[in-house]
Coordinates of C-alpha atoms in Angstrom, one line a residue:
Chain A
X26 CA -1.6 13.7 -86.7
X27 CA 1.2 11.6 -85.2
X28 CA 1.0 7.8 -85.2
X29 CA 3.2 5.2 -83.5
X30 CA 3.4 1.6 -84.8
X31 CA 4.9 -1.4 -83.2
X32 CA 4.7 -4.2 -85.7
X33 CA 5.7 -7.1 -83.4
X34 CA 2.8 -8.0 -81.1
X35 CA 4.8 -10.7 -79.3
X36 CA 8.5 -11.7 -79.0
X37 CA 10.5 -14.1 -76.9
X38 CA 14.1 -14.3 -76.0
X39 CA 16.3 -16.7 -74.0
X40 CA 17.7 -15.4 -70.7
X41 CA 21.1 -13.6 -71.1
X42 CA 20.5 -13.1 -74.9
X43 CA 19.8 -9.8 -76.7
X44 CA 16.5 -8.8 -78.2
X45 CA 15.4 -5.8 -80.3
X46 CA 11.9 -4.4 -80.3
X47 CA 10.9 -2.2 -83.2
X48 CA 9.0 1.0 -83.4
X49 CA 8.2 3.4 -86.2
X50 CA 6.4 6.7 -86.1
X51 CA 4.9 9.2 -88.4
X52 CA 5.2 12.9 -87.8
X53 CA 5.9 16.1 -89.6
X54 CA 7.5 17.6 -86.5
X55 CA 11.2 18.2 -86.3
X56 CA 11.6 18.3 -82.6
X57 CA 10.0 15.7 -80.4
X58 CA 10.7 13.1 -77.7
X59 CA 10.5 9.4 -77.9
X60 CA 10.1 7.0 -75.0
X61 CA 10.0 3.3 -74.2
X62 CA 7.8 2.3 -71.3
X63 CA 7.6 -1.1 -69.7
X64 CA 4.4 -2.6 -68.3
X65 CA 5.1 -5.8 -66.3
X66 CA 2.3 -8.1 -65.2
X67 CA 1.7 -5.9 -62.2
X68 CA 0.4 -3.3 -64.7
X69 CA 2.7 -0.5 -63.4
X70 CA 4.0 1.6 -66.3
X71 CA 7.7 2.3 -65.9
X72 CA 9.9 4.6 -68.0
X73 CA 12.8 2.6 -69.6
X74 CA 14.5 5.1 -71.8
X75 CA 13.9 8.3 -73.7
X76 CA 15.4 10.1 -76.6
X77 CA 15.3 13.7 -77.8
X78 CA 15.0 14.0 -81.6
X79 CA 17.6 16.8 -81.8
X80 CA 20.2 14.6 -80.2
X81 CA 22.0 12.4 -82.7
X82 CA 23.5 10.2 -80.0
X83 CA 21.5 7.1 -79.1
X84 CA 20.3 7.0 -75.5
X85 CA 21.5 4.2 -73.2
X86 CA 20.4 3.1 -69.7
X87 CA 22.4 0.2 -68.4
X88 CA 21.3 -2.9 -70.4
X89 CA 18.8 -0.8 -72.5
X90 CA 19.8 1.1 -75.6
X91 CA 18.0 2.6 -78.6
X92 CA 18.7 2.9 -82.2
X93 CA 17.2 6.2 -83.3
X94 CA 17.0 6.7 -87.0
X95 CA 15.4 10.1 -87.5
X96 CA 15.2 10.1 -91.3
X97 CA 13.6 6.6 -91.3
X98 CA 11.4 7.6 -88.3
X99 CA 12.5 4.4 -86.5
X100 CA 13.2 4.0 -82.8
X101 CA 14.1 0.5 -81.8
X102 CA 14.9 -0.8 -78.3
X103 CA 17.7 -3.2 -77.6
X104 CA 17.8 -5.2 -74.4
X105 CA 21.1 -6.9 -73.7
X106 CA 21.7 -9.7 -71.3
X107 CA 17.9 -10.3 -71.0
X108 CA 16.7 -11.1 -67.5
X109 CA 13.5 -12.9 -66.4
X110 CA 12.4 -9.5 -64.9
X111 CA 12.3 -8.0 -68.3
X112 CA 9.2 -10.0 -69.1
X113 CA 6.6 -7.3 -69.8
X114 CA 4.7 -5.4 -72.4
X115 CA 6.8 -2.6 -73.9
X116 CA 5.3 0.5 -75.4
X117 CA 6.9 3.0 -77.7
X118 CA 5.6 6.6 -77.2
X119 CA 5.9 9.9 -79.0
X120 CA 5.7 13.4 -77.5
X121 CA 5.6 16.5 -79.7
X122 CA 8.1 19.1 -78.4
X123 CA 6.1 22.1 -79.3
X124 CA 2.8 20.9 -77.7
X125 CA 3.6 22.4 -74.3
X126 CA 1.3 19.7 -72.9
X127 CA 3.4 16.6 -72.6
X128 CA 0.7 14.5 -74.4
X129 CA 2.0 11.0 -75.2
X130 CA 0.9 9.0 -78.2
X131 CA 1.5 5.3 -77.6
X132 CA 2.0 2.3 -80.0
X133 CA 0.1 -0.9 -79.6
X134 CA 2.8 -2.6 -77.5
X135 CA 5.0 -5.6 -77.8
X136 CA 4.7 -8.4 -75.3
X137 CA 8.2 -9.7 -74.5
X138 CA 8.7 -13.1 -72.8
X139 CA 12.1 -13.9 -71.4
X140 CA 12.6 -17.7 -71.1
X141 CA 14.9 -19.3 -68.6
Chain B
X22 CA 6.3 9.8 -51.4
X23 CA 3.4 7.7 -52.5
X24 CA 3.7 8.9 -56.1
X25 CA 0.5 8.6 -58.1
X26 CA -2.4 6.8 -56.3
X27 CA -5.7 5.7 -57.9
X28 CA -8.9 4.5 -56.3
X29 CA -10.6 2.1 -56.7
X30 CA -8.4 -0.7 -58.1
X31 CA -11.4 -2.6 -59.5
X32 CA -15.0 -1.7 -60.2
X33 CA -18.0 -3.2 -61.9
X34 CA -20.7 -0.9 -63.1
X35 CA -24.0 -1.4 -64.6
X36 CA -24.9 0.3 -67.9
X37 CA -26.1 3.8 -67.2
X38 CA -24.5 4.1 -63.8
X39 CA -22.0 6.9 -63.0
X40 CA -18.8 6.9 -61.0
X41 CA -15.7 8.9 -60.3
X42 CA -12.2 7.5 -60.6
X43 CA -9.9 9.2 -58.1
X44 CA -6.3 10.2 -58.8
X45 CA -3.9 11.9 -56.4
X46 CA -0.2 12.7 -56.7
X47 CA 2.1 14.0 -54.0
X48 CA 5.0 15.1 -56.2
X49 CA 3.8 18.7 -56.8
X50 CA 3.5 17.9 -60.5
X51 CA 1.8 20.5 -62.7
X52 CA 0.8 18.1 -65.5
X53 CA -1.7 15.3 -65.1
X54 CA -3.2 12.9 -67.5
X55 CA -5.9 10.2 -67.8
X56 CA -5.4 7.3 -70.2
X57 CA -7.4 4.2 -71.0
X58 CA -5.9 0.9 -72.1
X59 CA -8.1 -1.5 -73.9
X60 CA -7.1 -5.2 -73.9
X61 CA -3.9 -5.8 -75.9
X62 CA -3.7 -2.2 -77.0
X63 CA -1.7 0.9 -76.2
X64 CA -2.8 3.7 -74.0
X65 CA -5.0 6.5 -75.3
X66 CA -5.3 9.9 -73.8
X67 CA -8.7 10.9 -72.4
X68 CA -8.1 14.2 -70.8
X69 CA -5.2 16.2 -69.5
X70 CA -4.4 19.1 -67.3
X71 CA -1.4 21.5 -67.3
X72 CA -2.2 23.0 -63.9
X73 CA -5.0 23.6 -61.4
X74 CA -8.1 25.0 -63.1
X75 CA -6.9 24.1 -66.6
X76 CA -8.1 20.9 -68.4
X77 CA -8.4 19.9 -72.0
X78 CA -9.5 17.0 -74.2
X79 CA -7.3 14.2 -75.4
X80 CA -7.9 11.6 -78.1
X81 CA -11.0 9.9 -76.6
X82 CA -12.9 12.3 -74.3
X83 CA -16.5 11.3 -75.1
X84 CA -18.4 10.0 -72.1
X85 CA -15.9 11.4 -69.6
X86 CA -15.4 14.6 -67.6
X87 CA -12.6 15.9 -65.5
X88 CA -11.9 18.7 -63.0
X89 CA -8.6 20.0 -61.5
X90 CA -9.4 22.2 -58.5
X91 CA -6.0 21.4 -56.8
X92 CA -2.5 20.5 -57.9
X93 CA -2.8 17.1 -56.3
X94 CA -6.1 15.8 -57.5
X95 CA -7.4 15.0 -60.9
X96 CA -10.7 13.0 -60.8
X97 CA -12.2 11.4 -63.9
X98 CA -16.0 11.2 -64.0
X99 CA -17.9 8.7 -66.1
X100 CA -21.5 9.6 -66.8
X101 CA -24.0 7.0 -68.1
X102 CA -21.5 4.1 -68.2
X103 CA -21.5 2.1 -71.4
X104 CA -19.9 -1.3 -72.2
X105 CA -17.4 0.5 -74.5
X106 CA -15.9 2.1 -71.4
X107 CA -14.8 -1.3 -70.1
X108 CA -11.0 -0.7 -69.9
X109 CA -8.1 -0.2 -67.6
X110 CA -7.7 3.5 -66.6
X111 CA -4.4 5.0 -65.8
X112 CA -3.6 8.4 -64.2
X113 CA -0.2 9.9 -64.8
X114 CA 1.6 13.0 -63.8
X115 CA 4.8 14.9 -64.7
X116 CA 6.5 18.1 -63.5
X117 CA 6.9 19.5 -67.0
X118 CA 6.8 18.6 -70.7
X119 CA 10.5 19.3 -71.3
X120 CA 13.6 17.4 -70.2
X121 CA 14.7 16.6 -67.7
X122 CA 11.3 16.7 -66.0
X123 CA 9.0 15.2 -68.7
X124 CA 8.9 11.6 -67.4
X125 CA 5.3 10.7 -66.7
X126 CA 4.8 8.7 -63.5
X127 CA 1.8 6.4 -63.7
X128 CA -0.6 5.2 -61.1
X129 CA -1.4 1.4 -60.7
X130 CA -4.5 1.6 -62.8
X131 CA -8.2 1.0 -62.2
X132 CA -9.8 -1.9 -64.0
X133 CA -13.4 -1.0 -64.9
X134 CA -16.0 -3.4 -66.2
X135 CA -19.4 -2.2 -67.5
X136 CA -22.1 -4.8 -67.7

C-alpha cells in the first residue's frame, strides 16, 4: 500500500522569502502522479502543481516549483517570493498511474503561515 | 460553471440519526470521489465512482453508502451516525485519471458534527 508522509506539521516564512515543504512517499509502483494541493482557511482545496513520475524535469507553476527525487521518493514544494495569500494548509498527494480510478492518497498536511 | 457544489455546509446530527450529503458537478466529469478530513489530518477516501452506475469503496467506507444514478450527482449516505463520523466531508470530481485531465476539483465541504 502507498503512504505519503509530510514531516513538518507547521512552518512559517516571512513575506517575499522562499520556503520549502517536504513530502516523502512509499510505493512499489514505477509510474504515478504526485500533487500538491493548497487548502486556505476557506477550506477550498486547490491544485497547486503536479508531477508525473516518468518525467525527470521538475514541474513549475509561476512561484511554485517542485524538487522530485524519484529514487529517494521525495517530492518537495518550493514557494518563492511568498505572499500573504499563500497562508494555507498544503497537502502532498499520490496517485497510482495504473489504478484507472484516480484515487488520491494524501499526506497529513503542513500548515504554512506567511508573516508580513 | 458552478463546479462542484455540496449541501448542506454544516449539520449537527444526533447519534443514530441518518442523513444524505449531496454533491453535484456540472463539468460532465466521469470520476467522482468522497473524502473525509479529520481535524489536523489529510483527506481519506470514502467511496469513489468512475461513471454513472459504478461505485467502489475507498480507504474508510464503513458506515457510509453511495449511489451514482447520473453523471452529475454523487450523494453520500450516513446510516446510524456515530461520533467517529464527526468530520469535514469533501466531494471531488475529475474528467479522467490521466493527464491532462486528472486534476480533481473539490467542493467547499460539509462540516458534520455527531453528538
